XYZ file of C-alpha atoms in Angstrom:
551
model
C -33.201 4.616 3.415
C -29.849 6.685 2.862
C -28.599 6.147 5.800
C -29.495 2.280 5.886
C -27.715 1.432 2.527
C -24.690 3.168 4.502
C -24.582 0.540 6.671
C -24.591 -2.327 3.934
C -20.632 -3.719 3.795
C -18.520 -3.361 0.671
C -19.994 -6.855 -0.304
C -23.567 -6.275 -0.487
C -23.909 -2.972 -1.741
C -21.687 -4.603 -4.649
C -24.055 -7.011 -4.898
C -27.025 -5.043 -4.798
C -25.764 -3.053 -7.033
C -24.549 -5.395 -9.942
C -28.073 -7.088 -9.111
C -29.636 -3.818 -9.791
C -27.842 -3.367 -13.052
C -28.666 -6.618 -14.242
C -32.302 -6.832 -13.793
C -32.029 -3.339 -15.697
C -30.413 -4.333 -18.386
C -32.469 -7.728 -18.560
C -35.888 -5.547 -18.672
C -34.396 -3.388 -21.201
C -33.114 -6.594 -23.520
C -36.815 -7.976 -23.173
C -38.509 -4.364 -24.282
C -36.418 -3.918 -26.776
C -36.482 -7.822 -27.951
C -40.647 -7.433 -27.565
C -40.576 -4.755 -29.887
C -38.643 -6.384 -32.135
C -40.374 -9.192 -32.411
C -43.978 -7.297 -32.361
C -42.902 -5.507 -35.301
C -41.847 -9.068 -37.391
C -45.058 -10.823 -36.350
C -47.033 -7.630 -37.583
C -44.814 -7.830 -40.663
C -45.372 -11.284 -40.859
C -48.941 -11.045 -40.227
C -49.108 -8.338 -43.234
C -47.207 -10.424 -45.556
C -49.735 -13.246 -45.047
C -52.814 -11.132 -45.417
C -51.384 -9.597 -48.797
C -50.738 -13.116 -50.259
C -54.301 -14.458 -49.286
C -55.856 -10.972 -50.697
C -53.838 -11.595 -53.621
C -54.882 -14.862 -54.132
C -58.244 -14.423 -53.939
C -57.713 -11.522 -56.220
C -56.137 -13.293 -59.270
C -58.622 -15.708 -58.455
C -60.949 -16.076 -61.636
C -63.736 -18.106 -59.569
C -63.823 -14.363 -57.590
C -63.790 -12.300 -60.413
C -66.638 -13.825 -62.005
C -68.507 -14.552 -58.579
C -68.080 -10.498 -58.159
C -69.921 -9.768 -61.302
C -72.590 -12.128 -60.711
C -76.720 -11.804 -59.892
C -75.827 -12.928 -56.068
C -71.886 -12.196 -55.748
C -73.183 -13.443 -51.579
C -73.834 -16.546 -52.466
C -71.312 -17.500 -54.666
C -68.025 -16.202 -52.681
C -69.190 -16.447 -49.220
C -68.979 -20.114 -48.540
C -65.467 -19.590 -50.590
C -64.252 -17.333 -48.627
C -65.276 -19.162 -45.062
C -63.550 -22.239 -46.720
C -59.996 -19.962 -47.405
C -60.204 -18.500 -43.936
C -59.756 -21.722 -42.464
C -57.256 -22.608 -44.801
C -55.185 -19.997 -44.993
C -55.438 -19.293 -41.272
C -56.544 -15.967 -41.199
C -59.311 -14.168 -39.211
C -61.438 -12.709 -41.871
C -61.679 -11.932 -45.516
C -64.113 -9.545 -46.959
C -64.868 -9.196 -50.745
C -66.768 -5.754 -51.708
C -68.525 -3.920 -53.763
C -66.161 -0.532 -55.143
C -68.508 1.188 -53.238
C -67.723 -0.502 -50.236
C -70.718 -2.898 -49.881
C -69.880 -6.378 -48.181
C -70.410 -9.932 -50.195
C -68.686 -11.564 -47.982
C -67.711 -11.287 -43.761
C -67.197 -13.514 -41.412
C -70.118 -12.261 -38.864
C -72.955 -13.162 -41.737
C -75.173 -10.070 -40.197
C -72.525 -7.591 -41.477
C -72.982 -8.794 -45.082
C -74.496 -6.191 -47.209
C -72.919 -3.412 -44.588
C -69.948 -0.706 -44.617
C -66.849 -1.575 -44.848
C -64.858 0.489 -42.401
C -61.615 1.285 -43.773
C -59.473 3.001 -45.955
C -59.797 2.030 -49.578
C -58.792 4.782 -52.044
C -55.570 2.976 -52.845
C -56.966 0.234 -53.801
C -59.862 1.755 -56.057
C -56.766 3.693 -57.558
C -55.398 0.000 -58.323
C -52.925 -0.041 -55.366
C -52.415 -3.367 -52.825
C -51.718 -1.963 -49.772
C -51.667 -2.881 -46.098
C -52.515 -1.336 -42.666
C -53.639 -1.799 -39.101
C -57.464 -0.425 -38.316
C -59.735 -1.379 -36.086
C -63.027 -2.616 -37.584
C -65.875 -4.509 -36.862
C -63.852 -7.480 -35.128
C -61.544 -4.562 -33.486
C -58.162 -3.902 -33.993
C -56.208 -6.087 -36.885
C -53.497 -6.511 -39.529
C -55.411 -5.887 -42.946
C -54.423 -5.962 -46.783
C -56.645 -4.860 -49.167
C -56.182 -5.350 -53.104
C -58.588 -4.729 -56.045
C -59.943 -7.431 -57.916
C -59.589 -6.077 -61.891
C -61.539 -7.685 -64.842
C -60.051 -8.755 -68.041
C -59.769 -4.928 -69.239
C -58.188 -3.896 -65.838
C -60.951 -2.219 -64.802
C -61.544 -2.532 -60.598
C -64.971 -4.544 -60.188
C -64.734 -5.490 -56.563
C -61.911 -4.986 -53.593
C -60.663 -7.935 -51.325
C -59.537 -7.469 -47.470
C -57.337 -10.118 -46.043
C -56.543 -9.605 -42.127
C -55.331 -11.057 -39.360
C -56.765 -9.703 -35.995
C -54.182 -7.901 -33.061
C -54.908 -10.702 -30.501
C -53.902 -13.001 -32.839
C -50.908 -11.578 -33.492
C -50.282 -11.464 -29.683
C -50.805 -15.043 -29.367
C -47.995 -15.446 -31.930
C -45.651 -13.002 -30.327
C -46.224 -14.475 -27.339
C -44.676 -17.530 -27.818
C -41.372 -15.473 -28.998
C -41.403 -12.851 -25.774
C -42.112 -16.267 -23.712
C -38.553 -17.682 -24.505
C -37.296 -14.077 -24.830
C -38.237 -13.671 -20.784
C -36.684 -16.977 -19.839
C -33.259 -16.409 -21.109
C -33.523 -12.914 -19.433
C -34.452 -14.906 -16.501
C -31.346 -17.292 -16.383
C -29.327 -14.097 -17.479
C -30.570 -12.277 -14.196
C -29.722 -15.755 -12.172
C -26.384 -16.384 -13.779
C -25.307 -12.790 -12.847
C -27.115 -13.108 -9.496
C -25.216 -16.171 -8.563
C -21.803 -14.001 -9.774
C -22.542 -11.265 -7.949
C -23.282 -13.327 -5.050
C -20.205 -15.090 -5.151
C -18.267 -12.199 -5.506
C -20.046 -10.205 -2.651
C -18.876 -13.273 -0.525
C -14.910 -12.742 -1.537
C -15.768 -9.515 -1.044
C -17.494 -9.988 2.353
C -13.910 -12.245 3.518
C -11.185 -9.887 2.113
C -12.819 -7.146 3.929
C -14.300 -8.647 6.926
C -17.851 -7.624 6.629
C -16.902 -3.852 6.819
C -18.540 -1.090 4.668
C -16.865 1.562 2.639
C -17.381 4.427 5.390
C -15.859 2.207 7.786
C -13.015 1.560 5.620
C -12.338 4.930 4.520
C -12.442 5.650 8.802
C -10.128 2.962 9.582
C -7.620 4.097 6.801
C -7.800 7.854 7.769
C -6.831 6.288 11.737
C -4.494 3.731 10.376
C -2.508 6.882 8.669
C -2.947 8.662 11.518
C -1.181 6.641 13.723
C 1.332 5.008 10.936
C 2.994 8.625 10.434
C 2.992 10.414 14.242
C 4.145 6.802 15.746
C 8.169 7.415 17.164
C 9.352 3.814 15.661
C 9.736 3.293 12.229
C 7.753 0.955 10.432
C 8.191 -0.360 7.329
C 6.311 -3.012 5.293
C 7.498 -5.287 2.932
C 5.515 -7.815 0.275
C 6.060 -11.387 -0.435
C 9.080 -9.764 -2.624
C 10.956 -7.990 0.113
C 9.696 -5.015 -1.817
C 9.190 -1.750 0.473
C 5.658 -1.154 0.374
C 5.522 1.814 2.795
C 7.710 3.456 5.104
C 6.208 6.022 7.699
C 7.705 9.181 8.420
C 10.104 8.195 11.250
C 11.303 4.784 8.889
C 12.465 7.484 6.279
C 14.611 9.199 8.684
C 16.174 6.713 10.042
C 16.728 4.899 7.196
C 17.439 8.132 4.902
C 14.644 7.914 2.492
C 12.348 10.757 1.100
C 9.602 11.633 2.842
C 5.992 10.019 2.274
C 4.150 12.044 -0.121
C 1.107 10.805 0.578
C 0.349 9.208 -3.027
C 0.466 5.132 -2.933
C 3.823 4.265 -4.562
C 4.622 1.464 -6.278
C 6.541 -1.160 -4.471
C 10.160 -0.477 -4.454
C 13.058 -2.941 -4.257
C 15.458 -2.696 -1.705
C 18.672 -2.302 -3.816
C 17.089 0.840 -4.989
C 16.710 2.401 -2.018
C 20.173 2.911 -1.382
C 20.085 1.649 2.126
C 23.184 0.643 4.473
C 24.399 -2.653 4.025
C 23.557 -3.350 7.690
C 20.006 -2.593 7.188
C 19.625 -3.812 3.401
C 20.933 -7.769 5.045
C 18.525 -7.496 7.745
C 15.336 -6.363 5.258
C 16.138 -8.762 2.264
C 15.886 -12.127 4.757
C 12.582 -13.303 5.241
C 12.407 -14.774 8.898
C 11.759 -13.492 12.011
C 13.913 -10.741 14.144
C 13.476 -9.980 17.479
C 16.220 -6.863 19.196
C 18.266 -7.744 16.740
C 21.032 -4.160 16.728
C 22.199 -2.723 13.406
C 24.428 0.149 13.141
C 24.413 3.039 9.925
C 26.324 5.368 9.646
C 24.277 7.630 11.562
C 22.150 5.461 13.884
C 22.079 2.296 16.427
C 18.561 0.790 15.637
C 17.200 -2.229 17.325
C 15.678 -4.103 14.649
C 12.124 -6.487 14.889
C 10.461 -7.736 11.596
C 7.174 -10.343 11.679
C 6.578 -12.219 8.903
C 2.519 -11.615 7.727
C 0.737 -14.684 6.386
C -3.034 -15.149 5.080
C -5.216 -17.697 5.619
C -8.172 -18.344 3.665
C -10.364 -19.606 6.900
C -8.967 -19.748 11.070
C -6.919 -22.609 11.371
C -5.720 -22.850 7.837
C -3.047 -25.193 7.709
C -1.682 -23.058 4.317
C -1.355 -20.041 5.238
C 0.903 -17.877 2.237
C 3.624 -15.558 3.088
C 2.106 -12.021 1.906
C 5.229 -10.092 3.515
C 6.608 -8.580 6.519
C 6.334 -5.956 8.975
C 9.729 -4.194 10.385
C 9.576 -1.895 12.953
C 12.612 0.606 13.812
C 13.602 1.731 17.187
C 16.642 4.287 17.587
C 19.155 3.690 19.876
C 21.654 6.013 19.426
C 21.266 8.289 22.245
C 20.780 5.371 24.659
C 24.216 4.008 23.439
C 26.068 7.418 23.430
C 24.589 7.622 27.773
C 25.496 3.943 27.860
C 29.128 5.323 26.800
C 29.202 8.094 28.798
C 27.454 6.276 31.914
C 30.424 4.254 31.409
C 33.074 6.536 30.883
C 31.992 8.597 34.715
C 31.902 5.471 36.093
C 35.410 4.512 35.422
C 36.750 7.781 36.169
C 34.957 7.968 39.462
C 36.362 4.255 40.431
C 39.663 5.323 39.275
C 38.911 8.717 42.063
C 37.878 6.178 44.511
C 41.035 4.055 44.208
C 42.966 6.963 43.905
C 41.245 8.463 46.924
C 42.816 5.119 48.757
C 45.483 5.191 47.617
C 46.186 9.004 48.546
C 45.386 8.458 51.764
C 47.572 5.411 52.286
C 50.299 8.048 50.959
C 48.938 10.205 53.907
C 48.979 7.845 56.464
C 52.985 6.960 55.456
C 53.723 10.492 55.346
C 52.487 11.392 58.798
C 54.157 8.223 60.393
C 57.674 9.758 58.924
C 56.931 12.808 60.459
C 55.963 11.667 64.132
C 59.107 9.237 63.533
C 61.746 12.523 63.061
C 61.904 11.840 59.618
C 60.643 14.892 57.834
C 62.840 15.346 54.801
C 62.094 11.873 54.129
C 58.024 12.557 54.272
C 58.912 16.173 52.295
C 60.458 14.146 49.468
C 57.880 11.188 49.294
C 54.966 13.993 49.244
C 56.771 15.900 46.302
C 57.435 12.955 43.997
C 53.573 11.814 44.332
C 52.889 15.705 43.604
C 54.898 16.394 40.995
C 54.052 13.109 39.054
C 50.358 13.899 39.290
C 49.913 17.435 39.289
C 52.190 18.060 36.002
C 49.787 16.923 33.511
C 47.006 18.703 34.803
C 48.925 21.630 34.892
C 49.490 21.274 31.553
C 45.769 20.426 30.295
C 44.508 23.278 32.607
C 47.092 25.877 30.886
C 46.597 24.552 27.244
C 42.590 23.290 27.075
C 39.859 26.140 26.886
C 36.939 23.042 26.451
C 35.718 21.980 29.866
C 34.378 18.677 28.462
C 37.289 17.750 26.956
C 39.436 18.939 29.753
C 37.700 16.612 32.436
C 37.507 14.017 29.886
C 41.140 13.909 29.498
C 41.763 14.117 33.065
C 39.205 11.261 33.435
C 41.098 9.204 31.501
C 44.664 10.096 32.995
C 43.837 9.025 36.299
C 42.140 5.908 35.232
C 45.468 5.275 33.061
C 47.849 6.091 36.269
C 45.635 3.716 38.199
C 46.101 0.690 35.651
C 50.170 1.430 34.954
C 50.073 2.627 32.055
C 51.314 5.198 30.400
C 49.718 8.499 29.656
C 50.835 11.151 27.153
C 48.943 14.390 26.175
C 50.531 16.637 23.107
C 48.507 19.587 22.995
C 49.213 22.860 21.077
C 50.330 25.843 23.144
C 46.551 26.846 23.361
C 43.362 25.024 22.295
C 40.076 27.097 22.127
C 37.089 25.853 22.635
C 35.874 23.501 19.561
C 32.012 24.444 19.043
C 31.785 20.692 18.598
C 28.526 18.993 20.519
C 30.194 17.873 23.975
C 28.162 14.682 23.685
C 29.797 13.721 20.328
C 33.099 14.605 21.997
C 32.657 12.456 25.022
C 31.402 9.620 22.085
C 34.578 9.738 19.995
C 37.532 10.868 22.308
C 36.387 8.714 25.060
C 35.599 5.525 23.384
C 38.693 5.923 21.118
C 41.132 6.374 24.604
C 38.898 3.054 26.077
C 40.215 1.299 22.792
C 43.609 2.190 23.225
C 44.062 1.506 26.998
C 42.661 -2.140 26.744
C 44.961 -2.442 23.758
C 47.966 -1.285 25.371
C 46.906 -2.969 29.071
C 48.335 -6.484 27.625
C 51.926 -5.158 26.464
C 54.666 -5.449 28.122
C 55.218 -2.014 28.292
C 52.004 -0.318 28.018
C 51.578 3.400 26.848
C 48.610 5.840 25.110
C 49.974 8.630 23.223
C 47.243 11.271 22.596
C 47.209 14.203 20.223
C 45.235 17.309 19.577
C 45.834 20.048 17.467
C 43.727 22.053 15.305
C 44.502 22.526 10.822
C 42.909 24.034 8.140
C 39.829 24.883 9.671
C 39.627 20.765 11.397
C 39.748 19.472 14.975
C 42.227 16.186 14.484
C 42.853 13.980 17.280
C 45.529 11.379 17.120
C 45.495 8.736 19.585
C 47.960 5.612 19.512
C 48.780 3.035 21.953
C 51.667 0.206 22.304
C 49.748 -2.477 21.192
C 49.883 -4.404 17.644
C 46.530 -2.440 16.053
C 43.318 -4.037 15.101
C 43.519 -7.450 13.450
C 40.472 -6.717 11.251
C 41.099 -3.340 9.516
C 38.660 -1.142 8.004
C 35.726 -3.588 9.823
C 36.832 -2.706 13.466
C 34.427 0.194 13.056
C 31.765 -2.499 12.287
C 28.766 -3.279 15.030
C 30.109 -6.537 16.574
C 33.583 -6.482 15.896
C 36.305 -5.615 18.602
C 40.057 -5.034 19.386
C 39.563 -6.826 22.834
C 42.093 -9.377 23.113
C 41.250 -12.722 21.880
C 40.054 -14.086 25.261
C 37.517 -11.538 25.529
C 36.308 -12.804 21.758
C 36.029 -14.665 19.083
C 38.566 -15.771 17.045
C 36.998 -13.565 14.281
C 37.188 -10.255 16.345
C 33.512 -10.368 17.068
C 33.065 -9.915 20.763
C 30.909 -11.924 22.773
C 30.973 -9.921 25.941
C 29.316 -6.904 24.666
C 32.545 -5.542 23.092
C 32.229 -4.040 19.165
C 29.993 -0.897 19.521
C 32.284 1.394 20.728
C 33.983 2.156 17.520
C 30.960 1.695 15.538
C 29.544 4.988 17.319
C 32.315 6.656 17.019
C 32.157 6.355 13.191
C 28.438 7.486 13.320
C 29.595 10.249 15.290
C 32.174 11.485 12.956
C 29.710 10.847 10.050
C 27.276 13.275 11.756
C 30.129 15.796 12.149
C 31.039 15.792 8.397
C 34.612 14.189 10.110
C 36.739 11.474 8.380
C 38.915 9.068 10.552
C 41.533 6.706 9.562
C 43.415 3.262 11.166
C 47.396 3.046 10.551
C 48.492 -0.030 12.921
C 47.086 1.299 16.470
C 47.207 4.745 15.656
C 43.728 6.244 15.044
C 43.509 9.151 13.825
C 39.942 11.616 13.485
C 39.747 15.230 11.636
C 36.675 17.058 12.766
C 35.484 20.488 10.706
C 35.466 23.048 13.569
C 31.694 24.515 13.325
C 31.625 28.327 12.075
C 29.378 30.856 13.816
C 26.589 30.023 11.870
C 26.578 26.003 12.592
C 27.667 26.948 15.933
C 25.259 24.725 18.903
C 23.087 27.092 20.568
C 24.217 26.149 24.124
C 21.533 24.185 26.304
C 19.353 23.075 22.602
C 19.116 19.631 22.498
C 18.398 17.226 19.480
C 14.031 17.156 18.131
């Protein structure tokens, strides 16, 4: 039986149940009403006994009739008469010592009456319920006194139990059929409810429920997107684990909070736009400070049947994928494969060179060949001599040599200022490749479209911080502060908008390198084209353990 109620849904186990109650209290109304109303028709029926015996008491006809030869046949035809009057089932007039003058059943005349009746000799009315010759009844029994007071006879009034029934049951009658339109009035409530019931929860019961909601948590917090849902309010409902992170909130506790607003949350302006709207997004990118996410948000609607034509916004569901590490490969994917087209055409070109020099030397013209090969050497070879002497950090060495070449191959101009010796940094080699690399990119499209193109870049190390410096010989970003912003680029116009937004895939370069420094507790700052970053140098407690990678 158990395990069959189990089964009921939500809806009809609420409906059973209020059902249940109902009929409960609806039996216990009508008990408690039958009582009631058995003890006011028993009062009642008392009442009306005690006035007849009364009556018949103060009666002088009775007294007299009493104290007559044949007190039989004087009283009894008077007292059939005042039963049918008075409506009530018998009344029997007696000798004190309890011989009856009068009954209703003529062969009990002149018999016991069965009773109490000491009260009454005593000269006390009083009333009871006994069960006598015509069985169980209401009775009153009151002495009938001559003129000195002196009890001569006793009258009993009563009104039999079935009698009384009949009476009450005309009251518990209407008493049952309000109960009965109570118990269909509720029924029909409870029915109706069970059926919203029965809709909002499709059918399911409450261990299915409580199932679903222990896999639906599950899966919400140990999923690797974010998700985050919203109510008709753009109100953050609930963010899983991996939504907090990303989006720097606290943790889920576990309790159901109350709905919080999104300008309480704190979050970055990029993601706080993209939450408050309330259509659709599909891959749409947003930068923080400390993440690329690609951003998708479905709007939820309810229907009250399939095929509703109005359906009501009830809120949205967002879901979070990171980016950042694919962007920072995307950058560094780039960066190798610039530097190993710049090798290539550098290869080419060498060999070119080659070819020239070998032709003056089967021509007889040696010092000429000796001379051509020592200009190319010395132009090349002295700035690698000089990062090789002065940089201990092998990513940033190559990266600067990278990024030479690739200058040398495009004309323009390259200069390194580097301290007499530079140590190795402790800084991630991945955030270095993100912030030198795309910061020297910058400046060599900038400078490409002077007239006499140059990057000028800096490295030293002060107080403790890392600060590279890297100018170039163009004019500086038109947009200021926002050229670190996703979208927003220092391409030259044709390769954007007039706005500075790119429409070639230009604008993320910078924005990663300010989530970069951001990670690295690093400020950077924009005066004209110079750009200019200040890294803390890691102690040997913060210090990378080589070869770890990021959870």
């Amino acid at each position: 039986m158990v395990r069959w109620v189990r089964g009921w849904s939500i809806a009809a186990k609420l409906f059973a149940l209020q059902l249940a109650v109902i009929v409960v209290l609806a039996v216990i109304a009508v008990a408690l009403i039958w009582a009631d109303a058995r003890a006011d028709v028993e009062r009642d029926a008392a009442a009306k006994s005690m006035a007849v015996a009364q009556t018949i008491a103060n009666d002088p006809f009775v007294v007299d009739g009493v104290q007559s030869d044949d007190p039989t046949a004087e009283l009894q035809p008077y007292a059939v008469d005042v039963m049918r009057e008075a409506e009530v089932d018998f009344i029997t007039i007696m000798a004190p010592d309890r011989t009856r003058f009068t009954h209703p059943d003529p062969t009990q005349i002149g018999q016991q009456f069965l009773g109490n009746i000491d009260r009454a000799l005593a000269g006390e009315p009083f009333s009871e319920t006994y069960t006598g010759t015509l069985g169980p009844s209401v009775r009153s029994v009151v002495p009938i006194e001559d003129a000195s007071g002196e009890v001569v006879a006793l009258v009993a009034a009563g009104i039999t139990v079935s009698n009384t029934q009949v009476a009450l049951g005309g009251r518990i009658a209407t008493v049952i059929v309000a109960a009965a339109v109570m118990i269909a009035l509720g029924a029909l409530g409870s029915w109706l409810l069970s059926r919203y019931l029965r809709r909002v929860t499709w059918g399911r019961g409450a261990e299915e429920m409580s199932r679903m909601f222990a896999y639906y948590e599950g899966v919400l917090h140990s999923i690797g997107e974010g998700l985050v849902l919203q109510d008709d309010r753009n109100r953050v409902v609930l963010a899983n684990d991996r939504a907090a992170e990303l989006l720097g909130l606290p943790k889920p506790t576990g309790r159901h909070a109350a709905p919080a607003p999104l300008d309480a949350l704190g979050l970055a302006p990029s993601v706080a736009e993209v939450l408050a709207r309330t259509d659709a997004v599909i891959d749409e990118i947003v930068v923080t400070p400390t993440h690329v996410l690609v951003v998708d948000r479905d709007v939820i609607v309810s229907r009250l049947r399939p095929g509703d034509p109005h359906a009501r916004r009830v809120g949205t569901v967002t879901t979070l994928r990171d980016h950042t590490r694919l962007q920072e490969l995307t950058g560094e994917l780039a960066n190798m494969t610039t530097l190993s087209d710049a090798l290539r055409s550098q290869a080419h070109e060498f060999a070119n060179r080659l070819h020239t020099i070998i032709a003056l030397i089967e021509l007889g013209r040696s010092d000429e060949a000796v001379e051509l090969a020592s200009s190319e050497l010395a132009l090349s070879q002295a700035l690698a001599d000089r990062l090789l002497s002065a940089v201990e950090e092998p990513v940033l060495l190559a990266l600067l040599l990278g990024k030479a070449a690739q200058a040398g191959e495009r004309g323009i101009r390259f200069e390194v200022d580097l301290p007499e010796r530079l140590a190795t940094t402790g800084i991630d080699p991945r955030e270095t490749i993100t912030i030198v690399g795309n910061l020297i990119d910058n400046a060599l499209d900038a400078a490409a479209s002077t007239p006499s193109p140059a990057v000028e870049v800096s490295i030293a190390t002060r107080d403790g911080r890392l600060v590279v410096a890297i100018a170039d010989s163009g004019p500086g970003p038109r947009t200021g502060a926002r050229v670190f912003d996703l979208g927003v680029s220092t391409k030259p116009r044709e390769a954007s908008d007039g706005a500075g937004a790119s429409s070639h895939g230009h604008g993320i370069g910078l924005a990663l390198v300010r989530q970069s420094v951001a990670r690295l507790g690093g400020d950077i700052r924009v005066e004209g084209s110079r750009f200019e970053v200040a890294l803390p140098l890691p102690t040997a407690s913060t210090a990378p353990v080589p070869g770890a990678r990021d959870a």
